[in-house]
Each structure stands twice: as C-alpha cells, then as structure tokens.
Short mmCIF file of C-alpha atoms in Angstrom, two decimals:
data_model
loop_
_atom_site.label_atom_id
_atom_site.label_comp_id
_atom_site.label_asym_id
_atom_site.label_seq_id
_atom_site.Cartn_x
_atom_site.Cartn_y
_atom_site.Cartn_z
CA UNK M 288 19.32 -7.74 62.27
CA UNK M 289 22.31 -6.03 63.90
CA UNK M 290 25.73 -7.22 64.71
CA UNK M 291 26.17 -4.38 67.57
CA UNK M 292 23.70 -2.56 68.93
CA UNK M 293 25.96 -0.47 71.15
CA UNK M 294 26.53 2.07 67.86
CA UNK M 295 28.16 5.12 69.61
CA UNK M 296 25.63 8.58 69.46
CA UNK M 297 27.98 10.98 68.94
CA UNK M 298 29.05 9.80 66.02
CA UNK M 299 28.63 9.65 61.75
CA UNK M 300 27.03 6.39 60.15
CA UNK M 301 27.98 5.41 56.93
CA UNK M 302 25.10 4.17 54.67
CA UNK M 303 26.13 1.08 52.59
CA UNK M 304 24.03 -0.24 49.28
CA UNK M 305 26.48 -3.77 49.21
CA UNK M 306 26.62 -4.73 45.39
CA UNK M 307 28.82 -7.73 43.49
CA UNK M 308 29.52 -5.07 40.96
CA UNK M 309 28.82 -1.40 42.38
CA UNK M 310 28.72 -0.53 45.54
CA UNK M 311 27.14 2.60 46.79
CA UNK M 312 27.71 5.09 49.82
CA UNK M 313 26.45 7.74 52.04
CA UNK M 314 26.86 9.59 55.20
CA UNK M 315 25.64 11.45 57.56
CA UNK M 316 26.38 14.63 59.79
CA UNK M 317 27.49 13.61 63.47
CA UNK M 318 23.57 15.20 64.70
CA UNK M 319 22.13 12.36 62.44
CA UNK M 320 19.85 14.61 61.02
CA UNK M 321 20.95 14.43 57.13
CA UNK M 322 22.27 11.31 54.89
CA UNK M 323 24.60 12.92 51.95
CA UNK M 324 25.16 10.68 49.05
CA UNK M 325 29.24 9.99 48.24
CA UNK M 326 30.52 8.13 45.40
CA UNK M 327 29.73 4.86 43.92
CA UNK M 328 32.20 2.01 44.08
CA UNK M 329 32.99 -0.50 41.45
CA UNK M 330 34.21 -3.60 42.94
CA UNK M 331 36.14 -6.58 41.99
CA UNK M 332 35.49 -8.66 44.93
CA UNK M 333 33.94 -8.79 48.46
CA UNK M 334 37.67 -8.33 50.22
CA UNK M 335 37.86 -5.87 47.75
CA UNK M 336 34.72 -4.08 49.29
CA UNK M 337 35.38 -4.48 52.44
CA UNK M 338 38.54 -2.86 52.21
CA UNK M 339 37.44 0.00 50.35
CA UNK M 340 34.22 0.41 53.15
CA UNK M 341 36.83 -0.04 56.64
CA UNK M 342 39.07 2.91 54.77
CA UNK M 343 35.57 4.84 53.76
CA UNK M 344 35.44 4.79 57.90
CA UNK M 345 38.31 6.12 58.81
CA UNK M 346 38.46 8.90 56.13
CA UNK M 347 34.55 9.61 57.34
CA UNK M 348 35.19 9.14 61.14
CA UNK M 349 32.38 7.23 61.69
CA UNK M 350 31.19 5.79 64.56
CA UNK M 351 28.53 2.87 62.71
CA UNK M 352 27.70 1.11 59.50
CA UNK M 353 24.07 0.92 58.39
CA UNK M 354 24.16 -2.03 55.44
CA UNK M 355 21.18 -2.53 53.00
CA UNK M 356 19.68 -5.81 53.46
CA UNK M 357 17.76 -6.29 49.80
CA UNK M 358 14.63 -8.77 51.09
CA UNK M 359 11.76 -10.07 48.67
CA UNK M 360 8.67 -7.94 48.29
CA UNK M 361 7.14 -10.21 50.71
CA UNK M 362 9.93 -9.87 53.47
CA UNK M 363 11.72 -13.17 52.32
CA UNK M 364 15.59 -13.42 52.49
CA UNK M 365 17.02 -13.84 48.63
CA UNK M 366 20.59 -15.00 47.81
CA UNK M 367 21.63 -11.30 47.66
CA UNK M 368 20.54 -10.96 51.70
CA UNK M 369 23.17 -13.75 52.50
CA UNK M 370 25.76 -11.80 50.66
CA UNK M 371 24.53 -8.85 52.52
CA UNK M 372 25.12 -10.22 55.88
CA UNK M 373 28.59 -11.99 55.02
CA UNK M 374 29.05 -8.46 53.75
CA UNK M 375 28.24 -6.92 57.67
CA UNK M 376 29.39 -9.65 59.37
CA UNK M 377 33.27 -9.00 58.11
CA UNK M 378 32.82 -5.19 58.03
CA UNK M 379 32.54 -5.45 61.83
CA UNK M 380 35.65 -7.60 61.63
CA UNK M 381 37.77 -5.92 60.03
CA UNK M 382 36.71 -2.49 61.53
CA UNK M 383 35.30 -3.32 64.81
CA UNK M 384 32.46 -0.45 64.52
CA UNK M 385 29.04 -1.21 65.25
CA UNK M 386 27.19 -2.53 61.37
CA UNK M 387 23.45 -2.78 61.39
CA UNK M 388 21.53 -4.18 58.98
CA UNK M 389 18.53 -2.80 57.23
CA UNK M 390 15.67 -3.25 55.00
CA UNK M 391 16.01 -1.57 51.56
CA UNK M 392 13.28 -3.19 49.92
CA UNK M 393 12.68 -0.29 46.68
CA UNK M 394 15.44 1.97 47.85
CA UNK M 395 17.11 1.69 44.70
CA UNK M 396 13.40 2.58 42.76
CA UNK M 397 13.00 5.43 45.19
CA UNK M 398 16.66 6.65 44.63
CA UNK M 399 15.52 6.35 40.77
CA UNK M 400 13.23 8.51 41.07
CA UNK M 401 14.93 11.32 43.09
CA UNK M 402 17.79 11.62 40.54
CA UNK M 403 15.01 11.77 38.16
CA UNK M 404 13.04 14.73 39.88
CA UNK M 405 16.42 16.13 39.91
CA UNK M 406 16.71 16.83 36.51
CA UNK M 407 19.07 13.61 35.80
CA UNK M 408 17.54 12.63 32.57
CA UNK M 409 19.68 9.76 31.11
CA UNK M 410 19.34 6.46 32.03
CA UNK M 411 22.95 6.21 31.94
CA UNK M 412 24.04 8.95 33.98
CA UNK M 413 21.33 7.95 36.23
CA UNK M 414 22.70 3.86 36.67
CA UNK M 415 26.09 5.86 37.34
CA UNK M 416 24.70 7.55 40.32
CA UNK M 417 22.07 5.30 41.86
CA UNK M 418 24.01 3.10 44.02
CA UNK M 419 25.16 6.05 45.65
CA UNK M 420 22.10 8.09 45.99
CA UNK M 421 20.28 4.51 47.25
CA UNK M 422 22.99 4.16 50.04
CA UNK M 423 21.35 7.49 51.16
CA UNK M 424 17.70 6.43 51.23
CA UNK M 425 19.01 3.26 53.19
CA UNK M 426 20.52 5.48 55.51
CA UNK M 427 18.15 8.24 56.11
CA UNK M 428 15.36 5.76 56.48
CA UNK M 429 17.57 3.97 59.22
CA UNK M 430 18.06 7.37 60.86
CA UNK M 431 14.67 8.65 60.60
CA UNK M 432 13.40 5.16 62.20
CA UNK M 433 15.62 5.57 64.67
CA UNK M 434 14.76 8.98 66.10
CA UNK M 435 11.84 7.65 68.04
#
C-alpha cells in the first residue's frame, strides 16, 4: 500500500482523511510521538485537494503523507479506495514526498466518539470537526504501528 517507502525519519507526517466533499487533516511532531488534529477542508474537486494538501506540506514541513484508505468491513476495496489511491498517487506527484496509504476502516466512528467524550455535544458541531479529528486517528494509528 505505499507509493514510497523511503519516508524520511526526521521528519513531520501529515495525516490525510481524502473526502469528495470534506477533507480532513492532521500532523504530527517531528519525534512522531503525537498526531494533532488541524482544520477540515471543504473541497470542490480532487485538483482542488491536492493543491490545498502539497501547500498543507510546505506550510507543515513535512517529510511524508499518511492517506486513509476507507476498505469494507471485510477488507474489500470500495469505489471510495480507488479515489483514495488516485488521491496518493498524484499527491506524490505533485509534491514528490513519500504518501503511504492506510487502513481507516471506523476511524471516522472512533473520531465520533472522541469529540463526543470531549464534551462536543451537537451533531452538527461534531460533523464540522470529524474529518479533521479522523485524519488524526489515521495518523496516530499509522505512527503507533510503525514504532515497532
């Protein structure tokens, strides 16, 4: 599932939760030790997106791109993964940085949930945020998986 394996050590990763409508991001200290959520992104198109994420990189310094691949309950690919790896596949275009893909089957339930605990008690404000705080779970998983 990645593009580039040879994602540089020393540097940030920025966590991606690829939407058609929303996109949400989050990033993470150069130690990878932490994923911070950062604003949500509505979109009007993929080159759009992509745009918006190379920028995100260079205003972040990052070093690596960890995208969301959404897979079926049962590890199948859906229509959404394709878009998710067109999605990756021009990020490392456009940017030339390392972009990984990775599973975020129920990241957006478990980033629910979290805004919930956190005292975020409309549904509303919590749609507005859960892109966001979902592109953290991705990438905190990825880093946590990654430290062995």
């Amino acid at each position: 599932m990645c593009y580039n394996v040879s994602v540089d050590k020393g540097k940030r990763l920025l966590g991606v939760d690829f939407g058609l409508k929303r996109v949400g991001y989050a990033v993470c200290d150069s130690l990878r030790i932490l994923a911070t959520p950062l604003r949500t992104y509505r979109t009007s198109s993929m080159r759009d997106t992509i745009d918006y994420t190379a920028r995100l990189c260079v205003e972040q310094d990052v070093g690596g791109v960890v995208v969301g691949l959404p897979l079926n309950l049962d590890g199948t690919e859906s229509v959404q993964s394709g878009r998710a790896r067109a999605f990756a596949r021009n990020v490392q275009k456009v940017t030339g940085l390392p972009v990984e893909l990775y599973d975020e089957r129920l990241t957006t339930v478990e980033a629910d949930e979290l805004l919930a605990q956190a005292g975020v008690r409309r549904a509303a404000d919590r749609a507005a945020l859960v892109d966001s705080m979902a592109a953290k779970v991705i990438l905190q998983s990825y880093i946590e998986h990654n430290k062995q």
